[in-house]
Amino acid sequence: MTKPFLAALAGQRQPRPPVWLMRQAGRYLPEYRAIRAQAGDFIALCTTPELAAEVTLQPIRRFGMDAAILFSDILMLPWALGWGLRFAEGEGPILPQWNTEADTARLDTARLPDAIAPILQTVRLTRAGLEPHRALIGFAGGPFTVACYMVEGGGSKDHARTRALAYQDPIGFRGLIDLLTEATITYLAAQIEAGADTVMLFDSWAGVLSPLLFDEHVIKPTARIVDVLGRRFPHVPVIGFPRLSGTLIGRYVEVTGVCGVGIDTATDLRFAISHLSDLVAIQGNLDPAALLAGGAALQRETARILRLCRDRPFIFNLGHGILPPTPPEHVAALIEQVRRA
Ligand code: 1CP
């Protein structure tokens, strides 16, 4: 059965663009909040396959997106490597801070297979519960973005510690990125073997780096991941999302060899289109705030993106994740508009 989502990633323009939304499972859905309360904490939800698979399928049942994304988190990789992780209510993730090369040795790759076993089971259960024409997206964080959370010890406004460390201790930081890169390959390969049709790398903080360091810590590791996975799984496309990479987007796509690329909201879609090959699928760009606003503004923004991307391989999506206060009816209206396109 052909999947329109995978056809777009193969470089084929679709009569009606496939659609899914970043963070399509989550707090804006009452049925998610119910399961989340049942699971207790967020890590328990990510490691209970029946519940995680249910949450993955909730938005598909309600809205009928063309792709489901595994319900997990980019920080489950350091968690699986034995790095501490907890999610404080309403505060986001908290991790121990990475300081020096010696800390890299505390990441235990030997425990990875057992630790990710429940996540792989979620992939299997989800694939089994998903109709054949819909795709299942596996994912991981870009090694740089995962390193940001480890170095900062959680979220950060400016990532000052990480950015300084990349200059002060280039060898130590490189070692951390290298270890995360290899672990990411193992993790994504396992997701593909469990049934993911494609995998996406969320490099949410790629844009905080200078161009030289962007080459070093975003492009190089991504190119290696795409290369190794591409040799092992030649038919499984990799999607990159180097958020806020601005004018570096063309170089990122060209050098890494990703099949699809997420375009954030700050990037001018016309710039992205004119700097990317016609064979690469563009995904994204709708402002999550327009989705929150709804109404005529949402219709106008959606129509504009559909028009600009009409003649190229394209996957409709947001430029970043759904904002938690977004009314589900706005999501329904958006999907309906894309369907009619
Ligand atoms: O309490 C809750 O319910 C937790 C909220 C939540 C959710 C729903 C977190 C904590 N993670 C997730 C799920 C999630 N995270 C998915 C699931 C699939 C889907 O999209 O539907 C995905 C793909 C992610 C990826 C992720 N996690 C990213 C990359 C994308 C992005 O948003 O930039 C990042 C940066 C994270 C870290 C993270 N996890 C959770 C939070 C609140 C954060 C952000 C922390 C911060 O920087 O402040």
Short mmCIF file of C-alpha atoms and ligand atoms in Angstrom, two decimals:
data_model
loop_
_atom_site.label_atom_id
_atom_site.label_comp_id
_atom_site.label_asym_id
_atom_site.label_seq_id
_atom_site.Cartn_x
_atom_site.Cartn_y
_atom_site.Cartn_z
CA MET A 1 0.00 0.00 0.00
CA THR A 2 1.48 3.32 -0.99
CA LYS A 3 1.74 5.92 1.72
CA PRO A 4 1.35 9.51 0.45
CA PHE A 5 3.64 10.65 3.25
CA LEU A 6 6.47 8.37 2.07
CA ALA A 7 5.85 9.28 -1.59
CA ALA A 8 6.41 12.96 -0.70
CA LEU A 9 9.65 12.00 1.06
CA ALA A 10 10.68 10.10 -2.06
CA GLY A 11 10.56 13.45 -3.87
CA GLN A 12 7.15 13.07 -5.50
CA ARG A 13 4.75 15.97 -5.54
CA GLN A 14 1.37 14.81 -4.18
CA PRO A 15 -2.02 15.95 -5.55
CA ARG A 16 -3.03 16.68 -1.95
CA PRO A 17 -0.15 17.24 0.49
CA PRO A 18 0.18 14.74 3.34
CA VAL A 19 -0.23 16.34 6.76
CA TRP A 20 0.80 15.75 10.37
CA LEU A 21 1.63 18.20 13.16
CA MET A 22 4.55 18.36 15.55
CA ARG A 23 3.33 17.54 19.08
CA GLN A 24 0.05 16.27 17.64
CA ALA A 25 -0.23 14.10 20.74
CA GLY A 26 -0.18 16.12 23.90
CA ARG A 27 -1.76 18.39 26.43
CA TYR A 28 -4.18 20.19 24.09
CA LEU A 29 -6.13 16.90 23.82
CA PRO A 30 -8.40 15.97 26.76
CA GLU A 31 -7.97 12.26 25.92
CA TYR A 32 -4.18 12.73 26.29
CA ARG A 33 -4.55 14.42 29.66
CA ALA A 34 -6.67 11.50 30.86
CA ILE A 35 -4.03 8.89 29.91
CA ARG A 36 -1.25 11.11 31.24
CA ALA A 37 -3.02 11.24 34.64
CA GLN A 38 -3.47 7.47 34.55
CA ALA A 39 0.27 6.92 33.83
CA GLY A 40 1.42 9.17 36.67
CA ASP A 41 4.65 10.68 35.46
CA PHE A 42 5.81 11.41 31.93
CA ILE A 43 8.64 8.82 31.86
CA ALA A 44 6.19 6.13 33.03
CA LEU A 45 3.93 7.09 30.11
CA CYS A 46 6.83 6.83 27.63
CA THR A 47 7.83 3.40 28.97
CA THR A 48 4.37 1.80 29.19
CA PRO A 49 3.90 0.56 25.61
CA GLU A 50 0.10 0.15 25.74
CA LEU A 51 -0.41 3.71 27.01
CA ALA A 52 2.26 5.29 24.78
CA ALA A 53 0.81 3.56 21.70
CA GLU A 54 -2.70 4.70 22.67
CA VAL A 55 -1.53 8.32 23.01
CA THR A 56 0.30 8.06 19.64
CA LEU A 57 -2.92 6.96 17.93
CA GLN A 58 -5.28 9.46 19.62
CA PRO A 59 -4.74 12.36 17.19
CA ILE A 60 -4.97 9.98 14.20
CA ARG A 61 -8.37 8.74 15.33
CA ARG A 62 -9.64 12.22 16.02
CA PHE A 63 -8.23 14.06 12.97
CA GLY A 64 -6.89 11.43 10.52
CA MET A 65 -3.37 12.73 9.94
CA ASP A 66 -1.27 10.91 7.30
CA ALA A 67 1.45 10.06 9.80
CA ALA A 68 1.65 9.17 13.48
CA ILE A 69 4.75 10.05 15.49
CA LEU A 70 5.95 7.70 18.20
CA PHE A 71 5.01 9.12 21.57
CA SER A 72 8.29 9.49 23.45
CA ASP A 73 10.78 12.29 24.03
CA ILE A 74 14.22 13.22 22.72
CA LEU A 75 15.53 12.98 26.29
CA MET A 76 14.66 9.28 26.55
CA LEU A 77 17.99 8.57 24.83
CA PRO A 78 20.19 10.02 27.62
CA TRP A 79 17.75 8.41 30.07
CA ALA A 80 18.32 5.03 28.38
CA LEU A 81 22.09 5.59 28.66
CA GLY A 82 21.71 5.88 32.42
CA TRP A 83 21.85 9.68 32.61
CA GLY A 84 19.35 10.90 35.20
CA LEU A 85 16.15 12.51 33.94
CA ARG A 86 12.98 13.70 35.57
CA PHE A 87 10.15 15.94 34.50
CA ALA A 88 9.12 18.42 37.16
CA GLU A 89 5.41 19.29 36.96
CA GLY A 90 5.03 22.39 34.81
CA GLU A 91 8.81 23.02 34.70
CA GLY A 92 10.08 20.72 32.00
CA PRO A 93 13.02 18.32 32.12
CA ILE A 94 15.74 18.25 34.78
CA LEU A 95 19.00 16.35 34.19
CA PRO A 96 22.42 16.16 35.88
CA GLN A 97 24.87 18.62 34.28
CA TRP A 98 27.60 17.41 31.96
CA ASN A 99 30.86 19.20 32.83
CA THR A 100 33.87 17.37 31.43
CA GLU A 101 35.04 14.49 29.26
CA ALA A 102 35.00 12.27 32.37
CA ASP A 103 31.19 12.60 32.47
CA THR A 104 30.90 11.07 28.99
CA ALA A 105 32.20 7.81 30.49
CA ARG A 106 29.10 7.77 32.72
CA LEU A 107 26.92 7.23 29.66
CA ASP A 108 26.48 3.48 29.60
CA THR A 109 25.85 2.20 26.08
CA ALA A 110 25.62 -1.39 27.37
CA ARG A 111 22.27 -0.69 29.03
CA LEU A 112 20.73 0.89 25.93
CA PRO A 113 19.13 -2.26 24.41
CA ASP A 114 17.23 -3.18 27.59
CA ALA A 115 16.28 0.40 28.40
CA ILE A 116 14.77 1.11 24.97
CA ALA A 117 12.90 -2.22 24.80
CA PRO A 118 9.55 -0.71 25.97
CA ILE A 119 9.88 2.13 23.45
CA LEU A 120 10.43 -0.38 20.65
CA GLN A 121 7.37 -2.27 21.86
CA THR A 122 5.39 0.99 21.53
CA VAL A 123 6.59 1.20 17.92
CA ARG A 124 5.37 -2.36 17.24
CA LEU A 125 1.99 -1.82 18.92
CA THR A 126 1.47 1.48 17.12
CA ARG A 127 2.38 0.06 13.71
CA ALA A 128 -0.07 -2.80 14.33
CA GLY A 129 -2.84 -0.34 15.21
CA LEU A 130 -2.22 2.06 12.32
CA GLU A 131 -3.89 1.67 8.91
CA PRO A 132 -1.44 0.71 6.15
CA HIS A 133 -1.78 4.00 4.24
CA ARG A 134 -0.55 5.99 7.24
CA ALA A 135 3.15 6.27 8.09
CA LEU A 136 4.77 5.85 11.49
CA ILE A 137 7.54 8.32 12.30
CA GLY A 138 10.29 7.25 14.70
CA PHE A 139 12.53 9.97 16.08
CA ALA A 140 15.47 11.10 18.17
CA GLY A 141 16.93 14.44 19.11
CA GLY A 142 19.83 15.78 17.08
CA PRO A 143 23.00 14.99 19.08
CA PHE A 144 23.66 18.70 19.58
CA THR A 145 20.19 19.38 20.99
CA VAL A 146 20.41 16.40 23.35
CA ALA A 147 23.88 17.64 24.43
CA CYS A 148 22.34 21.08 25.14
CA TYR A 149 19.94 19.56 27.69
CA MET A 150 22.79 17.55 29.27
CA VAL A 151 25.16 20.49 29.54
CA GLU A 152 22.51 22.94 30.76
CA GLY A 153 20.90 20.36 33.07
CA GLY A 154 17.51 21.10 31.48
CA GLY A 155 15.92 23.72 29.26
CA SER A 156 17.62 27.08 28.75
CA LYS A 157 16.83 30.49 27.29
CA ASP A 158 20.26 31.21 25.79
CA HIS A 159 22.25 27.94 26.03
CA ALA A 160 25.21 30.05 27.16
CA ARG A 161 26.91 27.20 29.04
CA THR A 162 26.75 24.83 26.07
CA ARG A 163 27.90 27.44 23.58
CA ALA A 164 30.86 28.47 25.75
CA LEU A 165 31.81 24.87 26.46
CA ALA A 166 31.95 24.04 22.75
CA TYR A 167 34.75 26.68 22.51
CA GLN A 168 36.47 26.04 25.86
CA ASP A 169 36.62 22.25 25.63
CA PRO A 170 36.29 21.36 21.95
CA ILE A 171 37.69 17.87 22.40
CA GLY A 172 35.52 16.99 25.38
CA PHE A 173 32.40 18.40 23.75
CA ARG A 174 33.19 16.62 20.48
CA GLY A 175 33.50 13.36 22.46
CA LEU A 176 30.02 13.86 23.90
CA ILE A 177 28.56 14.60 20.46
CA ASP A 178 30.30 11.53 19.00
CA LEU A 179 28.97 9.22 21.67
CA LEU A 180 25.44 10.59 21.28
CA THR A 181 25.73 10.25 17.50
CA GLU A 182 26.56 6.54 17.68
CA ALA A 183 23.86 5.90 20.32
CA THR A 184 21.35 7.76 18.13
CA ILE A 185 22.20 5.47 15.20
CA THR A 186 21.63 2.38 17.37
CA TYR A 187 18.38 3.82 18.73
CA LEU A 188 16.95 4.86 15.33
CA ALA A 189 18.02 1.59 13.66
CA ALA A 190 16.12 -0.28 16.39
CA GLN A 191 13.01 1.87 15.82
CA ILE A 192 13.18 1.13 12.07
CA GLU A 193 13.52 -2.60 12.75
CA ALA A 194 10.51 -2.39 15.08
CA GLY A 195 8.37 -0.84 12.30
CA ALA A 196 9.04 2.90 11.95
CA ASP A 197 8.58 3.90 8.27
CA THR A 198 10.79 6.98 8.54
CA VAL A 199 12.83 8.68 11.26
CA MET A 200 13.15 12.34 12.14
CA LEU A 201 15.98 14.14 13.92
CA PHE A 202 14.76 17.04 16.07
CA ASP A 203 17.65 19.51 16.32
CA SER A 204 15.61 22.19 18.06
CA TRP A 205 18.58 24.27 19.20
CA ALA A 206 20.75 23.94 16.07
CA GLY A 207 20.25 27.66 15.40
CA VAL A 208 22.16 28.86 18.48
CA LEU A 209 25.49 27.88 16.89
CA SER A 210 27.81 29.99 14.75
CA PRO A 211 28.14 28.68 11.16
CA LEU A 212 31.48 26.95 11.83
CA LEU A 213 30.19 25.19 14.93
CA PHE A 214 26.92 24.39 13.11
CA ASP A 215 29.03 22.46 10.58
CA GLU A 216 30.86 20.68 13.36
CA HIS A 217 28.04 19.80 15.76
CA VAL A 218 24.92 19.73 13.57
CA ILE A 219 25.88 18.94 9.97
CA LYS A 220 28.68 16.41 10.65
CA PRO A 221 26.76 14.22 13.13
CA THR A 222 23.59 14.38 11.01
CA ALA A 223 25.53 13.41 7.87
CA ARG A 224 26.99 10.41 9.72
CA ILE A 225 23.55 9.30 11.00
CA VAL A 226 22.01 9.64 7.51
CA ASP A 227 24.95 7.80 5.92
CA VAL A 228 24.97 4.80 8.29
CA LEU A 229 21.16 4.43 8.36
CA GLY A 230 21.02 4.92 4.59
CA ARG A 231 23.40 2.03 4.02
CA ARG A 232 21.54 -0.26 6.41
CA PHE A 233 18.01 0.80 5.42
CA PRO A 234 18.19 2.25 1.89
CA HIS A 235 14.40 2.65 1.64
CA VAL A 236 13.85 4.45 4.93
CA PRO A 237 13.95 8.24 4.55
CA VAL A 238 15.46 10.49 7.22
CA ILE A 239 13.87 13.88 7.96
CA GLY A 240 16.02 16.61 9.51
CA PHE A 241 14.77 19.54 11.56
CA PRO A 242 17.62 21.99 12.19
CA ARG A 243 15.43 24.57 13.88
CA LEU A 244 16.40 28.23 13.41
CA SER A 245 19.25 27.36 11.06
CA GLY A 246 18.32 30.34 8.83
CA THR A 247 20.58 30.78 5.82
CA LEU A 248 22.42 27.50 6.61
CA ILE A 249 19.41 25.36 5.61
CA GLY A 250 20.62 24.75 2.03
CA ARG A 251 24.04 23.59 3.17
CA TYR A 252 22.49 21.38 5.86
CA VAL A 253 20.30 19.56 3.33
CA GLU A 254 23.01 19.27 0.68
CA VAL A 255 25.73 17.94 2.97
CA THR A 256 23.64 15.68 5.24
CA GLY A 257 21.58 14.04 2.47
CA VAL A 258 18.28 14.12 4.38
CA CYS A 259 15.20 13.32 2.23
CA GLY A 260 12.98 15.82 3.99
CA VAL A 261 13.56 18.95 6.03
CA GLY A 262 11.46 20.70 8.64
CA ILE A 263 11.16 24.45 8.07
CA ASP A 264 10.67 26.49 11.24
CA THR A 265 8.27 29.42 11.48
CA ALA A 266 10.99 32.10 11.40
CA THR A 267 12.28 30.94 8.01
CA ASP A 268 10.83 32.61 4.92
CA LEU A 269 9.34 29.73 2.94
CA ARG A 270 10.28 31.42 -0.34
CA PHE A 271 13.92 31.48 0.79
CA ALA A 272 13.80 27.79 1.73
CA ILE A 273 12.17 26.83 -1.58
CA SER A 274 14.70 28.75 -3.65
CA HIS A 275 17.67 27.28 -1.74
CA LEU A 276 16.62 23.62 -1.69
CA SER A 277 16.65 20.95 -4.39
CA ASP A 278 13.24 20.12 -5.93
CA LEU A 279 13.82 16.52 -4.88
CA VAL A 280 13.86 17.26 -1.16
CA ALA A 281 10.55 17.30 0.68
CA ILE A 282 9.81 20.47 2.60
CA GLN A 283 7.82 20.03 5.78
CA GLY A 284 6.32 22.66 8.01
CA ASN A 285 6.41 26.38 8.51
CA LEU A 286 2.86 27.14 9.75
CA ASP A 287 3.11 29.35 12.84
CA PRO A 288 1.77 27.41 15.89
CA ALA A 289 0.41 30.76 17.07
CA ALA A 290 -1.78 30.97 13.94
CA LEU A 291 -3.17 27.55 14.87
CA LEU A 292 -3.82 28.80 18.39
CA ALA A 293 -5.54 31.90 16.96
CA GLY A 294 -7.70 29.95 14.49
CA GLY A 295 -10.32 31.56 12.23
CA ALA A 296 -9.53 33.69 9.18
CA ALA A 297 -5.86 34.19 10.11
CA LEU A 298 -5.29 30.44 10.26
CA GLN A 299 -7.07 29.94 6.93
CA ARG A 300 -5.00 32.67 5.28
CA GLU A 301 -1.65 31.39 6.57
CA THR A 302 -2.54 27.82 5.62
CA ALA A 303 -3.63 28.84 2.11
CA ARG A 304 -0.39 30.78 1.62
CA ILE A 305 1.79 27.78 2.51
CA LEU A 306 -0.28 25.43 0.33
CA ARG A 307 0.09 27.85 -2.59
CA LEU A 308 3.85 28.33 -2.20
CA CYS A 309 4.54 24.59 -1.97
CA ARG A 310 2.01 23.43 -4.59
CA ASP A 311 4.59 22.44 -7.19
CA ARG A 312 7.09 20.54 -5.09
CA PRO A 313 7.34 17.58 -2.71
CA PHE A 314 5.75 18.92 0.44
CA ILE A 315 4.38 17.73 3.78
CA PHE A 316 2.05 20.10 5.61
CA ASN A 317 3.14 20.76 9.22
CA LEU A 318 3.78 23.47 11.76
CA GLY A 319 7.08 25.31 12.18
CA HIS A 320 7.25 24.04 15.78
CA GLY A 321 5.06 22.06 18.18
CA ILE A 322 1.36 22.65 18.92
CA LEU A 323 0.95 25.09 21.82
CA PRO A 324 -0.84 23.45 24.79
CA PRO A 325 -3.80 25.93 24.92
CA THR A 326 -4.67 25.25 21.24
CA PRO A 327 -8.37 24.31 20.85
CA PRO A 328 -8.71 20.87 19.18
CA GLU A 329 -11.38 22.39 16.86
CA HIS A 330 -8.70 24.59 15.30
CA VAL A 331 -6.68 21.48 14.49
CA ALA A 332 -9.77 19.86 12.94
CA ALA A 333 -10.39 22.96 10.79
CA LEU A 334 -6.75 23.02 9.65
CA ILE A 335 -6.70 19.34 8.64
CA GLU A 336 -9.99 19.85 6.77
CA GLN A 337 -8.56 22.81 4.83
CA VAL A 338 -5.44 20.82 3.84
CA ARG A 339 -7.65 17.89 2.76
CA ARG A 340 -9.62 20.17 0.45
CA ALA A 341 -6.44 21.60 -1.12
O1 1CP B 1 3.73 16.62 30.96
C1 1CP B 1 3.69 16.28 29.79
O2 1CP B 1 2.70 15.78 29.26
C2 1CP B 1 4.99 16.45 29.07
C3 1CP B 1 5.05 17.37 27.90
C4 1CP B 1 5.86 16.68 26.83
C5 1CP B 1 5.35 16.00 25.71
C6 1CP B 1 3.91 15.83 25.31
C7 1CP B 1 7.28 16.54 26.80
C8 1CP B 1 8.25 17.03 27.79
N1 1CP B 1 7.61 15.78 25.69
C9 1CP B 1 6.48 15.44 25.00
C10 1CP B 1 6.38 14.59 23.80
C11 1CP B 1 7.33 14.80 22.68
N2 1CP B 1 8.53 15.47 22.73
C12 1CP B 1 7.18 14.28 21.38
C13 1CP B 1 6.03 13.33 21.04
C14 1CP B 1 5.40 13.20 19.81
C15 1CP B 1 4.59 14.35 19.22
O3 1CP B 1 5.20 15.27 18.62
O4 1CP B 1 3.35 14.29 19.28
C16 1CP B 1 8.28 14.72 20.63
C17 1CP B 1 8.56 14.47 19.15
C18 1CP B 1 9.12 15.47 21.49
C19 1CP B 1 10.39 16.06 21.10
C20 1CP B 1 11.08 17.03 22.00
N3 1CP B 1 11.20 17.00 23.37
C21 1CP B 1 11.83 18.14 21.53
C22 1CP B 1 12.04 18.46 20.07
C23 1CP B 1 10.92 19.21 19.47
C24 1CP B 1 10.68 20.59 20.04
O5 1CP B 1 9.60 20.77 20.63
O6 1CP B 1 11.56 21.46 19.90
C25 1CP B 1 12.36 18.80 22.65
C26 1CP B 1 13.23 20.04 22.65
C27 1CP B 1 11.96 18.08 23.82
C28 1CP B 1 12.33 18.38 25.23
C29 1CP B 1 11.15 18.51 26.08
N4 1CP B 1 10.38 17.46 26.50
C30 1CP B 1 9.32 17.91 27.23
C31 1CP B 1 9.41 19.32 27.29
C32 1CP B 1 8.46 20.21 28.02
C33 1CP B 1 10.55 19.69 26.54
C34 1CP B 1 11.04 21.13 26.27
C35 1CP B 1 11.87 21.61 27.41
C36 1CP B 1 12.46 23.00 27.22
O7 1CP B 1 13.39 23.18 26.45
O8 1CP B 1 11.98 23.91 27.90
#
